[in-house]
Short mmCIF file of C-alpha atoms in Angstrom, two decimals:
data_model
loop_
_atom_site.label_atom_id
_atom_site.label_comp_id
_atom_site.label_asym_id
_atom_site.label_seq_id
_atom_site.Cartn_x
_atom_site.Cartn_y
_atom_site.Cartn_z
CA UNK H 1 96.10 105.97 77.79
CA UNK H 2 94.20 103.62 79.78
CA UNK H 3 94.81 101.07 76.67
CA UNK H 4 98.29 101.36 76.59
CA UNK H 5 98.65 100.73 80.46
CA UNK H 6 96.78 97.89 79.58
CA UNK H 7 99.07 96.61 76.96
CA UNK H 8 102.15 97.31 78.83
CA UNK H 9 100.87 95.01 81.66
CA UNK H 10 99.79 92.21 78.82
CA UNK H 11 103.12 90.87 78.24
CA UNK H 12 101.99 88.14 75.83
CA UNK H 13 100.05 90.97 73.60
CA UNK H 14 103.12 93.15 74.29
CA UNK H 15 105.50 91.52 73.52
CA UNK H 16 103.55 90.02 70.31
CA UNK H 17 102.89 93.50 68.86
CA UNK H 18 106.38 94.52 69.46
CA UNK H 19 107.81 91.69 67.64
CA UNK H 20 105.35 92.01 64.65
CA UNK H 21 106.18 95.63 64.71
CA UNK H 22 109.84 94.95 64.73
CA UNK H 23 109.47 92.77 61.25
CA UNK H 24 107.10 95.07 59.53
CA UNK H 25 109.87 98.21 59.98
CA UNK H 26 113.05 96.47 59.06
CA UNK H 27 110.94 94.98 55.91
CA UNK H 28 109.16 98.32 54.88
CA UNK H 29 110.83 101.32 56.62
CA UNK H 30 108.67 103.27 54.26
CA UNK H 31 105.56 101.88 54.93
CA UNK H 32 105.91 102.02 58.58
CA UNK H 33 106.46 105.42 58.29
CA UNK H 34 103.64 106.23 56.39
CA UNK H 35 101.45 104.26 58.65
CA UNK H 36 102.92 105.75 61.62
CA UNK H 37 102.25 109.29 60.32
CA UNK H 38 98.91 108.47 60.01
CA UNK H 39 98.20 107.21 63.30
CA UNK H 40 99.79 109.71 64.75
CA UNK H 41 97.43 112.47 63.32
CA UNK H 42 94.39 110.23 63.90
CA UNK H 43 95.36 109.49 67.02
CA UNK H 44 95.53 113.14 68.02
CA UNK H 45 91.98 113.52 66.72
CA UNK H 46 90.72 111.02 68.40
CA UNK H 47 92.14 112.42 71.47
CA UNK H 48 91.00 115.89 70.77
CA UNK H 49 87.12 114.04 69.93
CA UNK H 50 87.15 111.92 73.14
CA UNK H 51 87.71 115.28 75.38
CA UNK H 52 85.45 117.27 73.81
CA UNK H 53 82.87 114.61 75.02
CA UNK H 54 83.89 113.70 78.42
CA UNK H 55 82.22 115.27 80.78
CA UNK H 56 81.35 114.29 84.66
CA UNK H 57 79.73 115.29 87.73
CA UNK H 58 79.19 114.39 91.23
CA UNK H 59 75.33 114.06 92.61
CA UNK H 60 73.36 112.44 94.74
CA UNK H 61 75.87 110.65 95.87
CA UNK H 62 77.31 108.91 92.78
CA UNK H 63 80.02 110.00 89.87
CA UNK H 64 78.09 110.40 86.84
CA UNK H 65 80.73 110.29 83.42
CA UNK H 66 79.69 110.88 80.14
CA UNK H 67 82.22 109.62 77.46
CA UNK H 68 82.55 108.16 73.96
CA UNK H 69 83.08 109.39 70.23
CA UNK H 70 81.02 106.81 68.43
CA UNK H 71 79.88 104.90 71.33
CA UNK H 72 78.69 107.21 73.75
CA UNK H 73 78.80 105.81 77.27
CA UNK H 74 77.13 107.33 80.34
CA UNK H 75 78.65 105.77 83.52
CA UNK H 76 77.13 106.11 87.12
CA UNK H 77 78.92 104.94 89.54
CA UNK H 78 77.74 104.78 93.24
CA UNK H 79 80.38 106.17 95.89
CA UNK H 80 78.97 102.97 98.33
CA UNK H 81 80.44 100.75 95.40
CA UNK H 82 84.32 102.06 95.38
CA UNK H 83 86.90 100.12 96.48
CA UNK H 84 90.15 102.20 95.72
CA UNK H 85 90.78 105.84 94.94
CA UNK H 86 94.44 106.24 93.42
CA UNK H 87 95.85 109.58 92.51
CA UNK H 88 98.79 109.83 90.29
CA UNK H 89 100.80 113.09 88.89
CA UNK H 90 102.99 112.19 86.09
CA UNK H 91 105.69 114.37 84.87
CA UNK H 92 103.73 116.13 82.21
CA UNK H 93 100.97 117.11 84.81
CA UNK H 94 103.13 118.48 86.90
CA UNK H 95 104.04 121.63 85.57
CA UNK H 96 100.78 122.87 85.41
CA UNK H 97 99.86 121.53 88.97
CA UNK H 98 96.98 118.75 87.85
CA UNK H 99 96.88 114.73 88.18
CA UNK H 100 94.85 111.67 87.59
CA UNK H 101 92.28 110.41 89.39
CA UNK H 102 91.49 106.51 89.05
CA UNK H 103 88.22 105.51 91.02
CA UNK H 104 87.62 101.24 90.77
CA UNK H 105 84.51 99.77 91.85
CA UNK H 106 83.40 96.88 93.71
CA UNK H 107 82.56 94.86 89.88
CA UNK H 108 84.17 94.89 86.90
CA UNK H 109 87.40 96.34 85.91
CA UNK H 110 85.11 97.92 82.93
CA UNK H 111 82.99 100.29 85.65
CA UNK H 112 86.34 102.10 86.51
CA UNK H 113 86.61 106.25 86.51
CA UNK H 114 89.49 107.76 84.86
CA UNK H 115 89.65 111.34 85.38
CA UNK H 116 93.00 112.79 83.90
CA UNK H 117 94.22 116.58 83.96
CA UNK H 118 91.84 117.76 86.92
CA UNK H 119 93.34 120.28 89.57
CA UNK H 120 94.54 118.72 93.01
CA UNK H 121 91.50 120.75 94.70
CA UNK H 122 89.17 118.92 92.48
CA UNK H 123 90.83 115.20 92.90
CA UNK H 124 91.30 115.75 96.64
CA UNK H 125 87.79 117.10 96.94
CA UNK H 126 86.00 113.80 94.72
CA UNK H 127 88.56 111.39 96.80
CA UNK H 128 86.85 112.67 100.30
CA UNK H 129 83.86 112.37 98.90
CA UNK H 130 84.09 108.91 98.02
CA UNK H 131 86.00 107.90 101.31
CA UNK H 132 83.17 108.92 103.12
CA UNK H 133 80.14 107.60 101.55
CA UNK H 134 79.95 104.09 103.01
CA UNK H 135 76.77 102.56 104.78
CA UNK H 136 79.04 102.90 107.90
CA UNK H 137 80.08 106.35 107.59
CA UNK H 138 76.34 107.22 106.56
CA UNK H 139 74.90 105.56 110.11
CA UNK H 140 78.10 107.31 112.03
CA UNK H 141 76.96 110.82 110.77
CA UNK H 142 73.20 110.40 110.93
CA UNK H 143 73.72 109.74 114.81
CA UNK H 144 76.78 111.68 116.08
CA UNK H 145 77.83 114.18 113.51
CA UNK H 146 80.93 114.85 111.22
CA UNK H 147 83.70 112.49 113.05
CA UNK H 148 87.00 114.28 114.03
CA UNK H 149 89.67 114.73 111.77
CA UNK H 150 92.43 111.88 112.91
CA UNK H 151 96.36 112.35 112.43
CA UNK H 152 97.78 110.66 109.94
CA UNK H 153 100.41 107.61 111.20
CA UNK H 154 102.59 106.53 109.02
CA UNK H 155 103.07 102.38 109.16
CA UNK H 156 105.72 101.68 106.83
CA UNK H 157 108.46 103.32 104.99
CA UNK H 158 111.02 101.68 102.42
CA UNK H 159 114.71 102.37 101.92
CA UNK H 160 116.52 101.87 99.01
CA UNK H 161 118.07 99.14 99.65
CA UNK H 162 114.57 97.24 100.65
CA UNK H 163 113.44 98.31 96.94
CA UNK H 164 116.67 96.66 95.24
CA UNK H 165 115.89 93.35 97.14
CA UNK H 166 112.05 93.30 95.95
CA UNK H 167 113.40 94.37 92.26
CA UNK H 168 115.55 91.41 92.45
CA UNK H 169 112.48 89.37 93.48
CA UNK H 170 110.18 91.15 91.51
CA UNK H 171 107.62 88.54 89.17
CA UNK H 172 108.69 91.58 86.72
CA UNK H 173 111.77 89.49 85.34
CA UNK H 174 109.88 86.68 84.81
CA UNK H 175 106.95 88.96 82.75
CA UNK H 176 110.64 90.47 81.05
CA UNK H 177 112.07 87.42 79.80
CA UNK H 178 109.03 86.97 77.86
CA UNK H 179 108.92 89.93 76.21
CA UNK H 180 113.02 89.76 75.89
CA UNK H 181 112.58 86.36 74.20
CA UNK H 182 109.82 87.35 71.89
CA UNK H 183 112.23 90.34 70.61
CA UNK H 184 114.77 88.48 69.91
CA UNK H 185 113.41 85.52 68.36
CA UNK H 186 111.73 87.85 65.98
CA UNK H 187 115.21 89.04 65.87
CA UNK H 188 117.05 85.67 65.61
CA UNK H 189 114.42 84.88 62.54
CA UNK H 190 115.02 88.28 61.27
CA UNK H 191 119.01 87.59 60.74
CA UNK H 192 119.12 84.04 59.30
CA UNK H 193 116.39 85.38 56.36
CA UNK H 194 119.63 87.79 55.18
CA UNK H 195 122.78 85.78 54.13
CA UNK H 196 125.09 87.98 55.10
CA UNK H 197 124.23 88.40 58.39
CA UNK H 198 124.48 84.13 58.47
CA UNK H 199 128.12 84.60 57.49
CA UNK H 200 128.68 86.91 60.12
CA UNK H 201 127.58 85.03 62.88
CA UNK H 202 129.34 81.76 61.37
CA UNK H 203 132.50 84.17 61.12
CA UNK H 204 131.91 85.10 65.52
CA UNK H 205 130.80 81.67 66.29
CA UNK H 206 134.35 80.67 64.27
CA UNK H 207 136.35 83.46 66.67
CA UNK H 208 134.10 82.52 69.91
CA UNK H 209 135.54 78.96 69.88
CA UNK H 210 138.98 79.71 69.12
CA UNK H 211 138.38 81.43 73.04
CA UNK H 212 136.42 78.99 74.84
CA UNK H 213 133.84 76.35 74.26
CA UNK H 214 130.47 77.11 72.36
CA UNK H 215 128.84 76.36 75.50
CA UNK H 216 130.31 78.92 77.42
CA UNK H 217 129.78 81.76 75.39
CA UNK H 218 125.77 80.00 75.36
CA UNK H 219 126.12 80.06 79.26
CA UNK H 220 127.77 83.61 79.41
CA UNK H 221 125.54 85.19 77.25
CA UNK H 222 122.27 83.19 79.48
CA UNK H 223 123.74 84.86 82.28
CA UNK H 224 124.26 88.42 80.61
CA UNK H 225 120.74 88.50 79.87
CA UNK H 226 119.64 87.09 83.80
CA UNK H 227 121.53 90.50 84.86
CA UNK H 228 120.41 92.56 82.39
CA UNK H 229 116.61 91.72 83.36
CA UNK H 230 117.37 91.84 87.63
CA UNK H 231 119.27 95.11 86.59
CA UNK H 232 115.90 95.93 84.42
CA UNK H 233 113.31 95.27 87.44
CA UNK H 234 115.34 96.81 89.97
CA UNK H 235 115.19 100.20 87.79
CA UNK H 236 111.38 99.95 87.34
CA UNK H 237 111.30 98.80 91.74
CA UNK H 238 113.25 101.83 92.10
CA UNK H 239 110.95 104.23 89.86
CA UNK H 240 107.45 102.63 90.88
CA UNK H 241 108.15 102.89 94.69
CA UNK H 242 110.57 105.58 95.43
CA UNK H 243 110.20 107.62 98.29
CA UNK H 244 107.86 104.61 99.71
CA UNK H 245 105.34 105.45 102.35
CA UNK H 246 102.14 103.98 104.18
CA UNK H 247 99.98 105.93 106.06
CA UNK H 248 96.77 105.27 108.00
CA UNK H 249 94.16 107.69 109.13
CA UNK H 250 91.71 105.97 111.38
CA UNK H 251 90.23 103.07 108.84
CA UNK H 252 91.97 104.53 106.16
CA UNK H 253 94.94 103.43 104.41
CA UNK H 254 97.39 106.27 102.05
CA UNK H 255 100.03 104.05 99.97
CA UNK H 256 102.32 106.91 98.76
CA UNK H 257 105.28 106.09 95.73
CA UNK H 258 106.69 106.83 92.67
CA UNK H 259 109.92 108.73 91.38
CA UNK H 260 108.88 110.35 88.04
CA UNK H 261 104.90 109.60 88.13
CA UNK H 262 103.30 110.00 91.84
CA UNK H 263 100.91 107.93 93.17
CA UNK H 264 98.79 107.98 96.18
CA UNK H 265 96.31 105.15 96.16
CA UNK H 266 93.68 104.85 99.08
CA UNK H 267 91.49 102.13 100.81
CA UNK H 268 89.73 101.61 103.77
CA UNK H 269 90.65 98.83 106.32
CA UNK H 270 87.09 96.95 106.15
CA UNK H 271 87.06 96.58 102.13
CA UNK H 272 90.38 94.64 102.11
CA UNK H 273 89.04 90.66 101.87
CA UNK H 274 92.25 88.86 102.16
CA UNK H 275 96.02 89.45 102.72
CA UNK H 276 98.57 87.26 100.80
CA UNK H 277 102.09 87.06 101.82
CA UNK H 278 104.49 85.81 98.77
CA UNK H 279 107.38 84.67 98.84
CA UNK H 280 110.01 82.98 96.19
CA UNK H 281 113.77 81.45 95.90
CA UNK H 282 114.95 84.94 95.15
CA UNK H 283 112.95 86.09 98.37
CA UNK H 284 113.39 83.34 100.61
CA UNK H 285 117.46 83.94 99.91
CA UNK H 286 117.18 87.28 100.87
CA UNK H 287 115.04 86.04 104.01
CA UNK H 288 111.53 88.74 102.47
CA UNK H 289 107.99 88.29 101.51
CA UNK H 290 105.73 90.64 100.12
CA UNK H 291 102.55 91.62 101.37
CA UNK H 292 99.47 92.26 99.26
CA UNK H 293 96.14 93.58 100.22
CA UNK H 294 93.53 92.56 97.53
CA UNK H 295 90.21 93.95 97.44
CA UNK H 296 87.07 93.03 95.64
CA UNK H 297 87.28 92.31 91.74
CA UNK H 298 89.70 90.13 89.40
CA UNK H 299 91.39 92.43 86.79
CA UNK H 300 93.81 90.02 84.80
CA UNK H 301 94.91 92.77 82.99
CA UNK H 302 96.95 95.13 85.41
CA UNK H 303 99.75 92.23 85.68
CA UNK H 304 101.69 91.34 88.30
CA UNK H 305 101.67 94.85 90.00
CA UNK H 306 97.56 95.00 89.27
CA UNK H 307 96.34 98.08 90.90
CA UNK H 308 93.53 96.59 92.81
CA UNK H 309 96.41 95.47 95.35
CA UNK H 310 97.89 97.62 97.72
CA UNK H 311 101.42 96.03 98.05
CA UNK H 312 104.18 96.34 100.90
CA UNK H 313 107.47 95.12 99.37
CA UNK H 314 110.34 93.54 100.95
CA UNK H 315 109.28 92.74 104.59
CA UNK H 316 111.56 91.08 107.03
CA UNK H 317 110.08 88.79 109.63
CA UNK H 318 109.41 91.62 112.31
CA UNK H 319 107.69 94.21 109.55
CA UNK H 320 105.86 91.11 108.72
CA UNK H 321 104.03 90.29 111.93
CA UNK H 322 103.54 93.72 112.52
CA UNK H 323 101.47 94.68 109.10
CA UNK H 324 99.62 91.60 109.10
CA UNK H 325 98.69 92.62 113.16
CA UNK H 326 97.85 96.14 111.63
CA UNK H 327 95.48 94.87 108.43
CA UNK H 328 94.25 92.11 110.35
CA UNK H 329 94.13 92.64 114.62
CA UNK H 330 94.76 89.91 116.60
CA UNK H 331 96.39 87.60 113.95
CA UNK H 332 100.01 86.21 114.91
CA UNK H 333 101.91 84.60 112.03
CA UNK H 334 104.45 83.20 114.62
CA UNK H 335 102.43 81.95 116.93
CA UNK H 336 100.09 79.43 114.56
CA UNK H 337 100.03 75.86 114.30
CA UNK H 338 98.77 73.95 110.98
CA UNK H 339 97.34 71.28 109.76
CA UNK H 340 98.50 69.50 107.21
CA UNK H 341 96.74 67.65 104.25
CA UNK H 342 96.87 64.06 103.27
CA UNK H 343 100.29 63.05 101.68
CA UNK H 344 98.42 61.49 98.81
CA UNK H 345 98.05 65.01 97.32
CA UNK H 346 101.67 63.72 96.28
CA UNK H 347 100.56 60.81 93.90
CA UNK H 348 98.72 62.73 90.97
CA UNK H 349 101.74 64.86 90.47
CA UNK H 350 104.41 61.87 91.30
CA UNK H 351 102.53 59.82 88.49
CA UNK H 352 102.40 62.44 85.96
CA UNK H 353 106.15 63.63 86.40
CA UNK H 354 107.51 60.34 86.41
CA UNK H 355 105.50 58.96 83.12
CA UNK H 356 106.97 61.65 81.32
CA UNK H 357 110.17 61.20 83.09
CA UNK H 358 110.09 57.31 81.93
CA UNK H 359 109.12 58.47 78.24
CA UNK H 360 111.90 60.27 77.96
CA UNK H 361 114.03 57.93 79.39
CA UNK H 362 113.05 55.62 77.00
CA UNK H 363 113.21 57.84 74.04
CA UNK H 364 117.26 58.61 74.77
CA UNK H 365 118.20 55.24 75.26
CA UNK H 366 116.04 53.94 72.16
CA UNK H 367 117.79 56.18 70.22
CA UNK H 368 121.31 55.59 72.03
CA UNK H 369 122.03 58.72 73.02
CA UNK H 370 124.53 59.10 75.81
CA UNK H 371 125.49 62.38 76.20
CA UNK H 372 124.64 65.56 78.10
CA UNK H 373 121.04 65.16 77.38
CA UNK H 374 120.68 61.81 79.13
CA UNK H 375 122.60 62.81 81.55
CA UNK H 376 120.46 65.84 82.71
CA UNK H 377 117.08 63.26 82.26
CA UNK H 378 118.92 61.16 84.94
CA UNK H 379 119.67 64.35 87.53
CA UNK H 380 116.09 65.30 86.73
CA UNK H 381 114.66 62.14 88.83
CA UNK H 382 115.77 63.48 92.24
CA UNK H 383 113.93 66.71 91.55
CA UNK H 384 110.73 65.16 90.22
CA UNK H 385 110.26 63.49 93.70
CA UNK H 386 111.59 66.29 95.53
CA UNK H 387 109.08 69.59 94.59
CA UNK H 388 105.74 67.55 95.20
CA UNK H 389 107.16 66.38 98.69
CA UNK H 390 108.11 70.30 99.65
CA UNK H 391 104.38 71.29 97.88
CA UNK H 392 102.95 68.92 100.56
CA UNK H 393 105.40 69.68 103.19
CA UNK H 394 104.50 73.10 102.78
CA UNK H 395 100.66 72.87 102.65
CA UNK H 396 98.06 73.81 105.39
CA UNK H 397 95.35 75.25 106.95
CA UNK H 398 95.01 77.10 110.82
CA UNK H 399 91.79 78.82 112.00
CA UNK H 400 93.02 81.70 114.60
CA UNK H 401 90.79 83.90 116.08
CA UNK H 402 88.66 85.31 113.79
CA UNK H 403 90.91 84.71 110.83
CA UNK H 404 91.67 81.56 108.51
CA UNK H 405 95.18 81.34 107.44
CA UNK H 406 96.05 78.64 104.62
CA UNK H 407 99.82 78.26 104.31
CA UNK H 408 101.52 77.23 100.57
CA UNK H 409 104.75 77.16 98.80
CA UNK H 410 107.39 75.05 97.28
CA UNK H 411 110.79 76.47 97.94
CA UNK H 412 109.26 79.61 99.67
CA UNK H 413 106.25 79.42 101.99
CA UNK H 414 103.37 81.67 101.55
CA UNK H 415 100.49 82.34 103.08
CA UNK H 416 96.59 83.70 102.67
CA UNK H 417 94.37 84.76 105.15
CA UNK H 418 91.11 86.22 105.77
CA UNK H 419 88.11 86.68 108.07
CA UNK H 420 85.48 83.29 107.80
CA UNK H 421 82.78 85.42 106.76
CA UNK H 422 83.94 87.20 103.41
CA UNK H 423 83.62 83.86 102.07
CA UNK H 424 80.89 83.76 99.01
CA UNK H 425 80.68 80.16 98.34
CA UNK H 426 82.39 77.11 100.00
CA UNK H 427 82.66 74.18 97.62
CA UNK H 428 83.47 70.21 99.12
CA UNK H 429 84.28 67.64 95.76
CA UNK H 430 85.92 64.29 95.76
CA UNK H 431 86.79 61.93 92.86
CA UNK H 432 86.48 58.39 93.15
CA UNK H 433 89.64 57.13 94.42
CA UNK H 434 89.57 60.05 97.31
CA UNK H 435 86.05 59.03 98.12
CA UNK H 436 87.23 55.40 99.17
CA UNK H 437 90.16 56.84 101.28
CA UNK H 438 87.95 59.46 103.48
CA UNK H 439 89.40 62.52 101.32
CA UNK H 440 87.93 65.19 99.79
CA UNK H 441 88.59 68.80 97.86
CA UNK H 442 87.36 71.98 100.13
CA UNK H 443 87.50 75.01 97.84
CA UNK H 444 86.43 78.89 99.52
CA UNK H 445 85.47 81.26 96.91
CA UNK H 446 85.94 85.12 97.94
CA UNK H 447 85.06 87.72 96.21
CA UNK H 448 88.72 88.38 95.66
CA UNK H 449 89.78 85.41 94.61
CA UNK H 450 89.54 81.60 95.21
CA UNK H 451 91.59 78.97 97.45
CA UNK H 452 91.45 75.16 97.20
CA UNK H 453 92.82 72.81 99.88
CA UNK H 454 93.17 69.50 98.27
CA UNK H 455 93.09 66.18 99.75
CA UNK H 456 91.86 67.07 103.32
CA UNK H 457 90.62 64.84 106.00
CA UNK H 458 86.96 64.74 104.92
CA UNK H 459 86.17 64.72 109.12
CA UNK H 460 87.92 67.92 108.89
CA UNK H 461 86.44 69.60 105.51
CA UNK H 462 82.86 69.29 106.86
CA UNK H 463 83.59 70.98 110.67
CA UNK H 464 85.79 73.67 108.33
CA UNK H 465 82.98 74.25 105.70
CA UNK H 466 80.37 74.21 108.62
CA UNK H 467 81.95 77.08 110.65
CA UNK H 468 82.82 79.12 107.15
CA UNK H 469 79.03 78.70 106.64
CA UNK H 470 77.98 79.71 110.17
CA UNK H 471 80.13 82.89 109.93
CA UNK H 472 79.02 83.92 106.60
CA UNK H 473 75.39 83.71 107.74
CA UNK H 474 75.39 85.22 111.51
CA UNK H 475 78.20 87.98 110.97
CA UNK H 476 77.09 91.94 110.82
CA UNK H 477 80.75 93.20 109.65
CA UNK H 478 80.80 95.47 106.78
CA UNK H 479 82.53 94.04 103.87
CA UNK H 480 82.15 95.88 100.90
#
């Protein structure tokens, strides 16, 4: 299972497999059969063979698993080392009343629990367990005790129509249109192999022009498909974060969604290292951003929706500034003032767009072509100056408080921010030409991610690096 969630959020393997699988069928419908027959029963003795030999346990403070058919694994995990707790009830749990427990450490995406078809007693009993171990829980209940048991508060809550403007927004289409276009160029190669199916597409391009020019039925059927996918994410939106809830219980945070499969993912407030608010065209016309709490780890493979990031879809301006004052106290998005970077960062980008700009230029009028194409090259020239002049308009860097915010964008503006001292490594580089112009490259590693801010004043990359540095060295604040 944990494979296949895998694939699914792979769309270049996805949507590979699914094409090749496509061919192989319509060649050898047989075959495929056969083959699928046998995977099936192999598959359920697998499955049958992998449960017999899972086993787990809780002691001495860690989750011990023992899994593995012919590779036999044996798993500790310490409950100091989690970073999210997610419990999920799919549709074929629930009738019998069990779920899914998903436990992801601080390190690889490789050291992660899966426990599937426990009772809620047992999930809710080895999700306490592994909220509470921390080194600041353990010094809390050496000196005072077992702390009170705080009332939950819910934060946020999402209506429908909230969920249709993120679907619409989603990064989901864009992971759809490659798996759309991968079916149906298998599809398109599939139909021109077969001559019949040539003549009937030569017979409906023949009755599609007799209508309206070929290039409207192209542009028509470009647009069917842009609907089809917005119509596509909003479904999934709609199904992944029904009934949309966030609750916090003193340092802990309770994400609650899901229609068909429900999910309740957990985190504590001192193990998120940076918030990220995203925004796109699609979100800036609808006047959102999206907020995303990322925690410890890079896991490529969960996709756009990875689970290592508690998300908050769809926030006007006011929900905004009050979750980012709720993750992070004493931050105010309105209230900061940035600095920008050198407006060289425009030349390297300027000079590559516009050499290819020139070739192609060149290429069209070489070969006299004067149509559409050279038409579009020529519109194209206003845009190639245009985006690096909004990427540099919209770059920049503000240290509030206790926080560092970097700001970025093109059409939309986004932002990062995070406490000084969660930085791991703090990078300054400068190539030649920035060297002789007082420039340089500042790049902060976290251990959630990295963030670069090119072409800085090097005056003000050295006082930046230096305070990063004397946080990370004098701070006491837990962190992992």
């Amino acid at each position: 299972m944990q494979f296949l969630r895998q694939l699914v959020g792979s769309p270049g393997a996805f949507a590979g497999m699914a094409a090749a699988a496509y061919a192989f069928i319509t060649r050898s419908p047989e075959q495929a059969l056969g083959l699928l027959g046998g995977a099936l029963v192999l598959g359920m003795l697998a499955l049958v063979a992998a449960w017999l030999r899972f086993r787990y346990r809780l002691q001495d403070g860690a989750i011990q698993v023992h899994r593995g058919v012919f590779t036999r694994q044996r798993l500790t995990l310490q409950m100091d080392r989690i970073q999210t707790v997610r419990l999920e009830q799919p549709p074929y749990l629930r009738p019998f009343g069990l779920v899914r427990l998903s436990i992801e450490s601080a390190g690889s995406a490789a050291q992660e629990v899966h426990l599937a078809g426990i009772s809620r007693q047992q999930a809710d009993h080895i999700r306490q367990q592994a909220l509470n171990v921390s080194h600041e829980a353990s010094e809390t209940e050496q000196s005072a005790g077992d702390p009170p048991e705080l009332q939950a508060v819910t934060v946020l809550t999402r209506r429908p129509g909230d969920l249709i403007r993120y679907g619409i927004s989603s990064p989901l289409i864009l992971w759809g249109a490659l798996v759309l276009g991968s079916l149906l160029s298998a599809a398109m190669r599939r139909l021109q192999d077969s001559d019949s199916a040539e003549a009937r597409l030569n017979w409906l391009q023949e009755q599609i022009t007799q209508v309206m020019p070929l290039w409207g039925a192209y542009l028509g059927l470009l647009v069917s498909l842009i609907l089809l996918l917005v119509l596509l994410s909003i479904a999934v939106t709609l199904l992944r974060y029904s009934g949309y809830r966030l609750q916090r219980q003193g340092d802990r945070y309770t994400n609650h969604a899901g229609l068909f499969t429900r999910r309740e993912q957990m985190l504590r407030q001192h193990k998120i290292q940076h918030l990220s608010l995203n925004q796109n065209l699609m979100a800036r016309l609808l006047g959102r951003r999206h907020l995303q709490c990322h925690q410890i780890g890079l896991d490529f493979r969960e996709g756009p929706e990875g689970s290592r990031h508690l998300t908050a879809p769809a926030l006007d301006d006011a929900d905004q500034a009050r979750l980012v004052a709720e993750f992070q106290p004493g931050l105010e998005l309105r209230n900061l003032v940035f600095q920008r970077v050198s407006p060289r960062l425009m030349l390297p980008t300027l000079a590559l767009w516009l050499s290819l700009w020139m070739l192609a230029l060149g290429t069209l009028l070489v070969t006299e072509h004067n149509g559409p194409l050279l038409a579009a090259v020529l519109f194209a020239l206003p845009l190639i100056i245009l985006f690096p002049w909004l990427h540099w308009r919209r770059q920049g860097w503000c240290l509030s408080g206790d926080y560092l915010v970097l700001r970025r964008g093109i059409i939309g503006t986004g932002y990062v921010s995070f406490a000084p001292f969660r930085a791991q490594t703090v990078t300054l580089s400068a190539t030649p030409l920035q060297r002789r112009r007082g420039l340089c490259n500042l790049t902060i590693g976290l251990s959630s991610g990295a963030f670069r801010l090119a072409y800085m004043e090097r005056k003000d990359a050295i006082a930046l690096m230096d305070h990063l540095l004397a946080d990370m060295a004098s701070s006491k604040a837990p962190w992992l």
